[in-house]
Each structure stands twice: as C-alpha cells, then as structure tokens.
Amino acid sequence: MSDLSQPELSIIVPTKDHPSLLRRALASAQAQSFRDFELVVMDDGDAGGARLAEELGLDRFQAFLTGGSSQVPAP
C-alpha cells in the first residue's frame, strides 16, 4: 500500500489459477465509487494477482503468496 493510513474497508480476494476471474474482481473493486478500501489478494497459484494489480494501477493493494500450499501466511 502506498498510503500509510488505515482504510475503512478491506476487500480480501482468495484466488488460485483463475486469472480471468481475478482480473474481473480487481477491475470491479477499482471501479467502485467508495475509495477508502484496501485490496488484499491471497494468491495460492502463480502470483498473477500482483501482476494484475500492477497492470490496473491499484494503489492500495497487498498480495500474499502461499506458493500452492493452500495455507494462509501470517501478515
């Protein structure tokens, strides 16, 4: 995240090897009129979430890569 203030809302998106669905979810979040949110992608696949967020220019974004372990890392 580029802004150090705490967002009012966190959107958590779990994903694994579904880049087209993830792209739709990220684009939908970006299109919202409510802007005080962070987007957290829990990526259990190929790290596509971080690349897609970069392509879309998302500024309040975090990606946690689990490397196919199906387990969530502690932040």
PDB file as gemmi writes it, atoms N, CA and C in Angstrom:
CRYST1    1.000    1.000    1.000  90.00  90.00  90.00 P 1                      
ATOM      1  N   MET A   1       0.841  -1.175   0.000  1.00  0.00           N  
ATOM      2  CA  MET A   1       0.000   0.000   0.000  1.00  0.00           C  
ATOM      3  C   MET A   1       0.882   1.232   0.000  1.00  0.00           C  
ATOM      4  N   SER A   2       0.474   2.226  -0.746  1.00  0.00           N  
ATOM      5  CA  SER A   2       1.268   3.437  -0.803  1.00  0.00           C  
ATOM      6  C   SER A   2       0.881   4.425   0.287  1.00  0.00           C  
ATOM      7  N   ASP A   3      -0.337   4.340   0.793  1.00  0.00           N  
ATOM      8  CA  ASP A   3      -0.830   5.250   1.815  1.00  0.00           C  
ATOM      9  C   ASP A   3      -0.763   4.531   3.158  1.00  0.00           C  
ATOM     10  N   LEU A   4      -0.137   5.171   4.163  1.00  0.00           N  
ATOM     11  CA  LEU A   4       0.049   4.514   5.454  1.00  0.00           C  
ATOM     12  C   LEU A   4      -1.178   4.584   6.354  1.00  0.00           C  
ATOM     13  N   SER A   5      -2.193   5.409   6.030  1.00  0.00           N  
ATOM     14  CA  SER A   5      -3.388   5.475   6.855  1.00  0.00           C  
ATOM     15  C   SER A   5      -4.197   4.188   6.705  1.00  0.00           C  
ATOM     16  N   GLN A   6      -4.943   3.849   7.745  1.00  0.00           N  
ATOM     17  CA  GLN A   6      -5.743   2.633   7.724  1.00  0.00           C  
ATOM     18  C   GLN A   6      -7.010   2.844   6.902  1.00  0.00           C  
ATOM     19  N   PRO A   7      -7.307   1.941   5.986  1.00  0.00           N  
ATOM     20  CA  PRO A   7      -8.533   2.056   5.203  1.00  0.00           C  
ATOM     21  C   PRO A   7      -9.751   1.696   6.050  1.00  0.00           C  
ATOM     22  N   GLU A   8     -10.908   2.183   5.637  1.00  0.00           N  
ATOM     23  CA  GLU A   8     -12.147   1.873   6.338  1.00  0.00           C  
ATOM     24  C   GLU A   8     -12.614   0.439   6.061  1.00  0.00           C  
ATOM     25  N   LEU A   9     -12.236  -0.087   4.903  1.00  0.00           N  
ATOM     26  CA  LEU A   9     -12.710  -1.397   4.473  1.00  0.00           C  
ATOM     27  C   LEU A   9     -11.568  -2.197   3.852  1.00  0.00           C  
ATOM     28  N   SER A  10     -11.532  -3.486   4.141  1.00  0.00           N  
ATOM     29  CA  SER A  10     -10.579  -4.393   3.489  1.00  0.00           C  
ATOM     30  C   SER A  10     -11.366  -5.379   2.636  1.00  0.00           C  
ATOM     31  N   ILE A  11     -10.969  -5.502   1.377  1.00  0.00           N  
ATOM     32  CA  ILE A  11     -11.566  -6.483   0.473  1.00  0.00           C  
ATOM     33  C   ILE A  11     -10.544  -7.599   0.317  1.00  0.00           C  
ATOM     34  N   ILE A  12     -10.914  -8.803   0.727  1.00  0.00           N  
ATOM     35  CA  ILE A  12      -9.997  -9.937   0.677  1.00  0.00           C  
ATOM     36  C   ILE A  12     -10.470 -10.886  -0.419  1.00  0.00           C  
ATOM     37  N   VAL A  13      -9.571 -11.166  -1.365  1.00  0.00           N  
ATOM     38  CA  VAL A  13      -9.904 -11.994  -2.523  1.00  0.00           C  
ATOM     39  C   VAL A  13      -8.988 -13.219  -2.543  1.00  0.00           C  
ATOM     40  N   PRO A  14      -9.526 -14.411  -2.228  1.00  0.00           N  
ATOM     41  CA  PRO A  14      -8.719 -15.623  -2.371  1.00  0.00           C  
ATOM     42  C   PRO A  14      -8.725 -16.062  -3.832  1.00  0.00           C  
ATOM     43  N   THR A  15      -7.593 -16.543  -4.337  1.00  0.00           N  
ATOM     44  CA  THR A  15      -7.528 -16.971  -5.733  1.00  0.00           C  
ATOM     45  C   THR A  15      -6.492 -18.065  -5.926  1.00  0.00           C  
ATOM     46  N   LYS A  16      -6.727 -18.862  -6.948  1.00  0.00           N  
ATOM     47  CA  LYS A  16      -5.729 -19.857  -7.354  1.00  0.00           C  
ATOM     48  C   LYS A  16      -5.951 -20.185  -8.829  1.00  0.00           C  
ATOM     49  N   ASP A  17      -5.027 -19.737  -9.658  1.00  0.00           N  
ATOM     50  CA  ASP A  17      -5.002 -20.095 -11.075  1.00  0.00           C  
ATOM     51  C   ASP A  17      -6.283 -19.767 -11.845  1.00  0.00           C  
ATOM     52  N   HIS A  18      -6.902 -18.635 -11.531  1.00  0.00           N  
ATOM     53  CA  HIS A  18      -8.071 -18.157 -12.279  1.00  0.00           C  
ATOM     54  C   HIS A  18      -7.860 -16.693 -12.648  1.00  0.00           C  
ATOM     55  N   PRO A  19      -6.912 -16.400 -13.528  1.00  0.00           N  
ATOM     56  CA  PRO A  19      -6.577 -15.004 -13.825  1.00  0.00           C  
ATOM     57  C   PRO A  19      -7.728 -14.190 -14.404  1.00  0.00           C  
ATOM     58  N   SER A  20      -8.602 -14.792 -15.202  1.00  0.00           N  
ATOM     59  CA  SER A  20      -9.701 -14.010 -15.775  1.00  0.00           C  
ATOM     60  C   SER A  20     -10.696 -13.588 -14.698  1.00  0.00           C  
ATOM     61  N   LEU A  21     -10.980 -14.477 -13.748  1.00  0.00           N  
ATOM     62  CA  LEU A  21     -11.883 -14.117 -12.652  1.00  0.00           C  
ATOM     63  C   LEU A  21     -11.236 -13.100 -11.724  1.00  0.00           C  
ATOM     64  N   LEU A  22      -9.953 -13.264 -11.470  1.00  0.00           N  
ATOM     65  CA  LEU A  22      -9.247 -12.314 -10.618  1.00  0.00           C  
ATOM     66  C   LEU A  22      -9.221 -10.934 -11.271  1.00  0.00           C  
ATOM     67  N   ARG A  23      -8.983 -10.890 -12.576  1.00  0.00           N  
ATOM     68  CA  ARG A  23      -8.989  -9.611 -13.291  1.00  0.00           C  
ATOM     69  C   ARG A  23     -10.349  -8.920 -13.138  1.00  0.00           C  
ATOM     70  N   ARG A  24     -11.432  -9.686 -13.267  1.00  0.00           N  
ATOM     71  CA  ARG A  24     -12.776  -9.111 -13.103  1.00  0.00           C  
ATOM     72  C   ARG A  24     -12.977  -8.576 -11.689  1.00  0.00           C  
ATOM     73  N   ALA A  25     -12.525  -9.332 -10.694  1.00  0.00           N  
ATOM     74  CA  ALA A  25     -12.685  -8.902  -9.302  1.00  0.00           C  
ATOM     75  C   ALA A  25     -11.885  -7.631  -9.020  1.00  0.00           C  
ATOM     76  N   LEU A  26     -10.639  -7.576  -9.498  1.00  0.00           N  
ATOM     77  CA  LEU A  26      -9.805  -6.388  -9.278  1.00  0.00           C  
ATOM     78  C   LEU A  26     -10.374  -5.179 -10.009  1.00  0.00           C  
ATOM     79  N   ALA A  27     -10.837  -5.374 -11.241  1.00  0.00           N  
ATOM     80  CA  ALA A  27     -11.421  -4.269 -12.004  1.00  0.00           C  
ATOM     81  C   ALA A  27     -12.699  -3.775 -11.344  1.00  0.00           C  
ATOM     82  N   SER A  28     -13.494  -4.687 -10.805  1.00  0.00           N  
ATOM     83  CA  SER A  28     -14.724  -4.303 -10.119  1.00  0.00           C  
ATOM     84  C   SER A  28     -14.422  -3.472  -8.872  1.00  0.00           C  
ATOM     85  N   ALA A  29     -13.437  -3.900  -8.101  1.00  0.00           N  
ATOM     86  CA  ALA A  29     -13.053  -3.141  -6.904  1.00  0.00           C  
ATOM     87  C   ALA A  29     -12.552  -1.756  -7.284  1.00  0.00           C  
ATOM     88  N   GLN A  30     -11.768  -1.691  -8.350  1.00  0.00           N  
ATOM     89  CA  GLN A  30     -11.214  -0.411  -8.792  1.00  0.00           C  
ATOM     90  C   GLN A  30     -12.311   0.538  -9.273  1.00  0.00           C  
ATOM     91  N   ALA A  31     -13.394   0.018  -9.813  1.00  0.00           N  
ATOM     92  CA  ALA A  31     -14.469   0.837 -10.375  1.00  0.00           C  
ATOM     93  C   ALA A  31     -15.445   1.367  -9.325  1.00  0.00           C  
ATOM     94  N   GLN A  32     -15.308   0.962  -8.081  1.00  0.00           N  
ATOM     95  CA  GLN A  32     -16.243   1.396  -7.044  1.00  0.00           C  
ATOM     96  C   GLN A  32     -16.112   2.888  -6.761  1.00  0.00           C  
ATOM     97  N   SER A  33     -17.234   3.513  -6.428  1.00  0.00           N  
ATOM     98  CA  SER A  33     -17.192   4.937  -6.074  1.00  0.00           C  
ATOM     99  C   SER A  33     -16.642   5.127  -4.655  1.00  0.00           C  
ATOM    100  N   PHE A  34     -16.837   4.147  -3.776  1.00  0.00           N  
ATOM    101  CA  PHE A  34     -16.258   4.190  -2.434  1.00  0.00           C  
ATOM    102  C   PHE A  34     -14.767   3.916  -2.575  1.00  0.00           C  
ATOM    103  N   ARG A  35     -13.930   4.810  -2.102  1.00  0.00           N  
ATOM    104  CA  ARG A  35     -12.493   4.699  -2.349  1.00  0.00           C  
ATOM    105  C   ARG A  35     -11.651   4.336  -1.123  1.00  0.00           C  
ATOM    106  N   ASP A  36     -12.220   4.371   0.085  1.00  0.00           N  
ATOM    107  CA  ASP A  36     -11.413   4.140   1.279  1.00  0.00           C  
ATOM    108  C   ASP A  36     -11.333   2.647   1.608  1.00  0.00           C  
ATOM    109  N   PHE A  37     -10.664   1.901   0.729  1.00  0.00           N  
ATOM    110  CA  PHE A  37     -10.517   0.470   0.943  1.00  0.00           C  
ATOM    111  C   PHE A  37      -9.119   0.024   0.536  1.00  0.00           C  
ATOM    112  N   GLU A  38      -8.743  -1.128   1.064  1.00  0.00           N  
ATOM    113  CA  GLU A  38      -7.533  -1.798   0.600  1.00  0.00           C  
ATOM    114  C   GLU A  38      -7.969  -3.115  -0.019  1.00  0.00           C  
ATOM    115  N   LEU A  39      -7.185  -3.598  -0.949  1.00  0.00           N  
ATOM    116  CA  LEU A  39      -7.473  -4.854  -1.619  1.00  0.00           C  
ATOM    117  C   LEU A  39      -6.364  -5.836  -1.270  1.00  0.00           C  
ATOM    118  N   VAL A  40      -6.743  -6.965  -0.677  1.00  0.00           N  
ATOM    119  CA  VAL A  40      -5.783  -7.991  -0.270  1.00  0.00           C  
ATOM    120  C   VAL A  40      -6.072  -9.250  -1.079  1.00  0.00           C  
ATOM    121  N   VAL A  41      -5.093  -9.698  -1.857  1.00  0.00           N  
ATOM    122  CA  VAL A  41      -5.253 -10.910  -2.656  1.00  0.00           C  
ATOM    123  C   VAL A  41      -4.436 -12.026  -2.018  1.00  0.00           C  
ATOM    124  N   MET A  42      -5.110 -13.104  -1.672  1.00  0.00           N  
ATOM    125  CA  MET A  42      -4.456 -14.298  -1.145  1.00  0.00           C  
ATOM    126  C   MET A  42      -4.272 -15.232  -2.338  1.00  0.00           C  
ATOM    127  N   ASP A  43      -3.066 -15.293  -2.874  1.00  0.00           N  
ATOM    128  CA  ASP A  43      -2.795 -15.991  -4.131  1.00  0.00           C  
ATOM    129  C   ASP A  43      -2.103 -17.322  -3.865  1.00  0.00           C  
ATOM    130  N   ASP A  44      -2.806 -18.409  -4.109  1.00  0.00           N  
ATOM    131  CA  ASP A  44      -2.268 -19.750  -3.896  1.00  0.00           C  
ATOM    132  C   ASP A  44      -1.785 -20.369  -5.206  1.00  0.00           C  
ATOM    133  N   GLY A  45      -1.607 -19.529  -6.216  1.00  0.00           N  
ATOM    134  CA  GLY A  45      -1.220 -20.041  -7.527  1.00  0.00           C  
ATOM    135  C   GLY A  45       0.090 -19.468  -8.004  1.00  0.00           C  
ATOM    136  N   ASP A  46       0.040 -18.801  -9.139  1.00  0.00           N  
ATOM    137  CA  ASP A  46       1.256 -18.382  -9.840  1.00  0.00           C  
ATOM    138  C   ASP A  46       1.647 -16.921  -9.629  1.00  0.00           C  
ATOM    139  N   ALA A  47       1.165 -16.269  -8.614  1.00  0.00           N  
ATOM    140  CA  ALA A  47       1.493 -14.868  -8.295  1.00  0.00           C  
ATOM    141  C   ALA A  47       0.908 -13.897  -9.311  1.00  0.00           C  
ATOM    142  N   GLY A  48      -0.128 -14.289 -10.019  1.00  0.00           N  
ATOM    143  CA  GLY A  48      -0.756 -13.417 -11.009  1.00  0.00           C  
ATOM    144  C   GLY A  48      -1.443 -12.213 -10.405  1.00  0.00           C  
ATOM    145  N   GLY A  49      -1.847 -12.300  -9.153  1.00  0.00           N  
ATOM    146  CA  GLY A  49      -2.540 -11.187  -8.509  1.00  0.00           C  
ATOM    147  C   GLY A  49      -1.712  -9.923  -8.466  1.00  0.00           C  
ATOM    148  N   ALA A  50      -0.463 -10.041  -8.115  1.00  0.00           N  
ATOM    149  CA  ALA A  50       0.414  -8.869  -8.048  1.00  0.00           C  
ATOM    150  C   ALA A  50       0.615  -8.262  -9.429  1.00  0.00           C  
ATOM    151  N   ARG A  51       0.779  -9.102 -10.437  1.00  0.00           N  
ATOM    152  CA  ARG A  51       0.952  -8.593 -11.811  1.00  0.00           C  
ATOM    153  C   ARG A  51      -0.304  -7.878 -12.297  1.00  0.00           C  
ATOM    154  N   LEU A  52      -1.479  -8.450 -12.029  1.00  0.00           N  
ATOM    155  CA  LEU A  52      -2.723  -7.821 -12.461  1.00  0.00           C  
ATOM    156  C   LEU A  52      -2.945  -6.487 -11.760  1.00  0.00           C  
ATOM    157  N   ALA A  53      -2.648  -6.425 -10.476  1.00  0.00           N  
ATOM    158  CA  ALA A  53      -2.808  -5.173  -9.736  1.00  0.00           C  
ATOM    159  C   ALA A  53      -1.898  -4.104 -10.305  1.00  0.00           C  
ATOM    160  N   GLU A  54      -0.696  -4.487 -10.668  1.00  0.00           N  
ATOM    161  CA  GLU A  54       0.243  -3.547 -11.272  1.00  0.00           C  
ATOM    162  C   GLU A  54      -0.294  -3.050 -12.617  1.00  0.00           C  
ATOM    163  N   GLU A  55      -0.817  -3.956 -13.434  1.00  0.00           N  
ATOM    164  CA  GLU A  55      -1.392  -3.580 -14.729  1.00  0.00           C  
ATOM    165  C   GLU A  55      -2.547  -2.598 -14.572  1.00  0.00           C  
ATOM    166  N   LEU A  56      -3.388  -2.826 -13.553  1.00  0.00           N  
ATOM    167  CA  LEU A  56      -4.556  -1.977 -13.338  1.00  0.00           C  
ATOM    168  C   LEU A  56      -4.213  -0.699 -12.580  1.00  0.00           C  
ATOM    169  N   GLY A  57      -3.007  -0.594 -12.061  1.00  0.00           N  
ATOM    170  CA  GLY A  57      -2.584   0.603 -11.346  1.00  0.00           C  
ATOM    171  C   GLY A  57      -3.226   0.760  -9.979  1.00  0.00           C  
ATOM    172  N   LEU A  58      -3.492  -0.343  -9.302  1.00  0.00           N  
ATOM    173  CA  LEU A  58      -4.104  -0.274  -7.972  1.00  0.00           C  
ATOM    174  C   LEU A  58      -3.086   0.236  -6.965  1.00  0.00           C  
ATOM    175  N   ASP A  59      -3.500   1.188  -6.133  1.00  0.00           N  
ATOM    176  CA  ASP A  59      -2.542   1.777  -5.195  1.00  0.00           C  
ATOM    177  C   ASP A  59      -2.643   1.202  -3.788  1.00  0.00           C  
ATOM    178  N   ARG A  60      -3.801   0.780  -3.337  1.00  0.00           N  
ATOM    179  CA  ARG A  60      -3.938   0.191  -2.005  1.00  0.00           C  
ATOM    180  C   ARG A  60      -4.103  -1.304  -2.174  1.00  0.00           C  
ATOM    181  N   PHE A  61      -2.996  -1.976  -2.359  1.00  0.00           N  
ATOM    182  CA  PHE A  61      -3.030  -3.381  -2.720  1.00  0.00           C  
ATOM    183  C   PHE A  61      -1.946  -4.139  -1.971  1.00  0.00           C  
ATOM    184  N   GLN A  62      -2.302  -5.332  -1.497  1.00  0.00           N  
ATOM    185  CA  GLN A  62      -1.323  -6.237  -0.899  1.00  0.00           C  
ATOM    186  C   GLN A  62      -1.549  -7.622  -1.488  1.00  0.00           C  
ATOM    187  N   ALA A  63      -0.494  -8.319  -1.759  1.00  0.00           N  
ATOM    188  CA  ALA A  63      -0.612  -9.699  -2.233  1.00  0.00           C  
ATOM    189  C   ALA A  63       0.146 -10.604  -1.284  1.00  0.00           C  
ATOM    190  N   PHE A  64      -0.490 -11.667  -0.871  1.00  0.00           N  
ATOM    191  CA  PHE A  64       0.153 -12.688  -0.054  1.00  0.00           C  
ATOM    192  C   PHE A  64       0.221 -13.949  -0.901  1.00  0.00           C  
ATOM    193  N   LEU A  65       1.411 -14.414  -1.158  1.00  0.00           N  
ATOM    194  CA  LEU A  65       1.613 -15.589  -1.993  1.00  0.00           C  
ATOM    195  C   LEU A  65       1.810 -16.804  -1.105  1.00  0.00           C  
ATOM    196  N   THR A  66       1.002 -17.831  -1.312  1.00  0.00           N  
ATOM    197  CA  THR A  66       1.119 -19.023  -0.483  1.00  0.00           C  
ATOM    198  C   THR A  66       1.860 -20.143  -1.192  1.00  0.00           C  
ATOM    199  N   GLY A  67       2.207 -19.953  -2.444  1.00  0.00           N  
ATOM    200  CA  GLY A  67       3.041 -20.911  -3.165  1.00  0.00           C  
ATOM    201  C   GLY A  67       2.437 -22.286  -3.333  1.00  0.00           C  
ATOM    202  N   GLY A  68       1.125 -22.347  -3.466  1.00  0.00           N  
ATOM    203  CA  GLY A  68       0.477 -23.633  -3.692  1.00  0.00           C  
ATOM    204  C   GLY A  68       0.311 -24.468  -2.446  1.00  0.00           C  
ATOM    205  N   SER A  69       0.531 -23.876  -1.287  1.00  0.00           N  
ATOM    206  CA  SER A  69       0.432 -24.641  -0.041  1.00  0.00           C  
ATOM    207  C   SER A  69      -0.996 -24.753   0.461  1.00  0.00           C  
ATOM    208  N   SER A  70      -1.905 -23.941  -0.097  1.00  0.00           N  
ATOM    209  CA  SER A  70      -3.299 -23.879   0.351  1.00  0.00           C  
ATOM    210  C   SER A  70      -3.414 -23.429   1.797  1.00  0.00           C  
ATOM    211  N   GLN A  71      -2.377 -22.796   2.302  1.00  0.00           N  
ATOM    212  CA  GLN A  71      -2.402 -22.263   3.655  1.00  0.00           C  
ATOM    213  C   GLN A  71      -2.154 -20.770   3.592  1.00  0.00           C  
ATOM    214  N   VAL A  72      -2.775 -20.042   4.487  1.00  0.00           N  
ATOM    215  CA  VAL A  72      -2.657 -18.595   4.511  1.00  0.00           C  
ATOM    216  C   VAL A  72      -1.476 -18.191   5.385  1.00  0.00           C  
ATOM    217  N   PRO A  73      -0.570 -17.333   4.863  1.00  0.00           N  
ATOM    218  CA  PRO A  73       0.557 -16.877   5.683  1.00  0.00           C  
ATOM    219  C   PRO A  73       0.103 -15.831   6.694  1.00  0.00           C  
ATOM    220  N   ALA A  74       0.792 -15.733   7.783  1.00  0.00           N  
ATOM    221  CA  ALA A  74       0.508 -14.681   8.758  1.00  0.00           C  
ATOM    222  C   ALA A  74       1.093 -13.377   8.250  1.00  0.00           C  
ATOM    223  N   PRO A  75       0.328 -12.261   8.345  1.00  0.00           N  
ATOM    224  CA  PRO A  75       0.855 -10.962   7.873  1.00  0.00           C  
ATOM    225  C   PRO A  75       1.983 -10.456   8.741  1.00  0.00           C  
TER     226      PRO A  75                                                      
END                                                                             
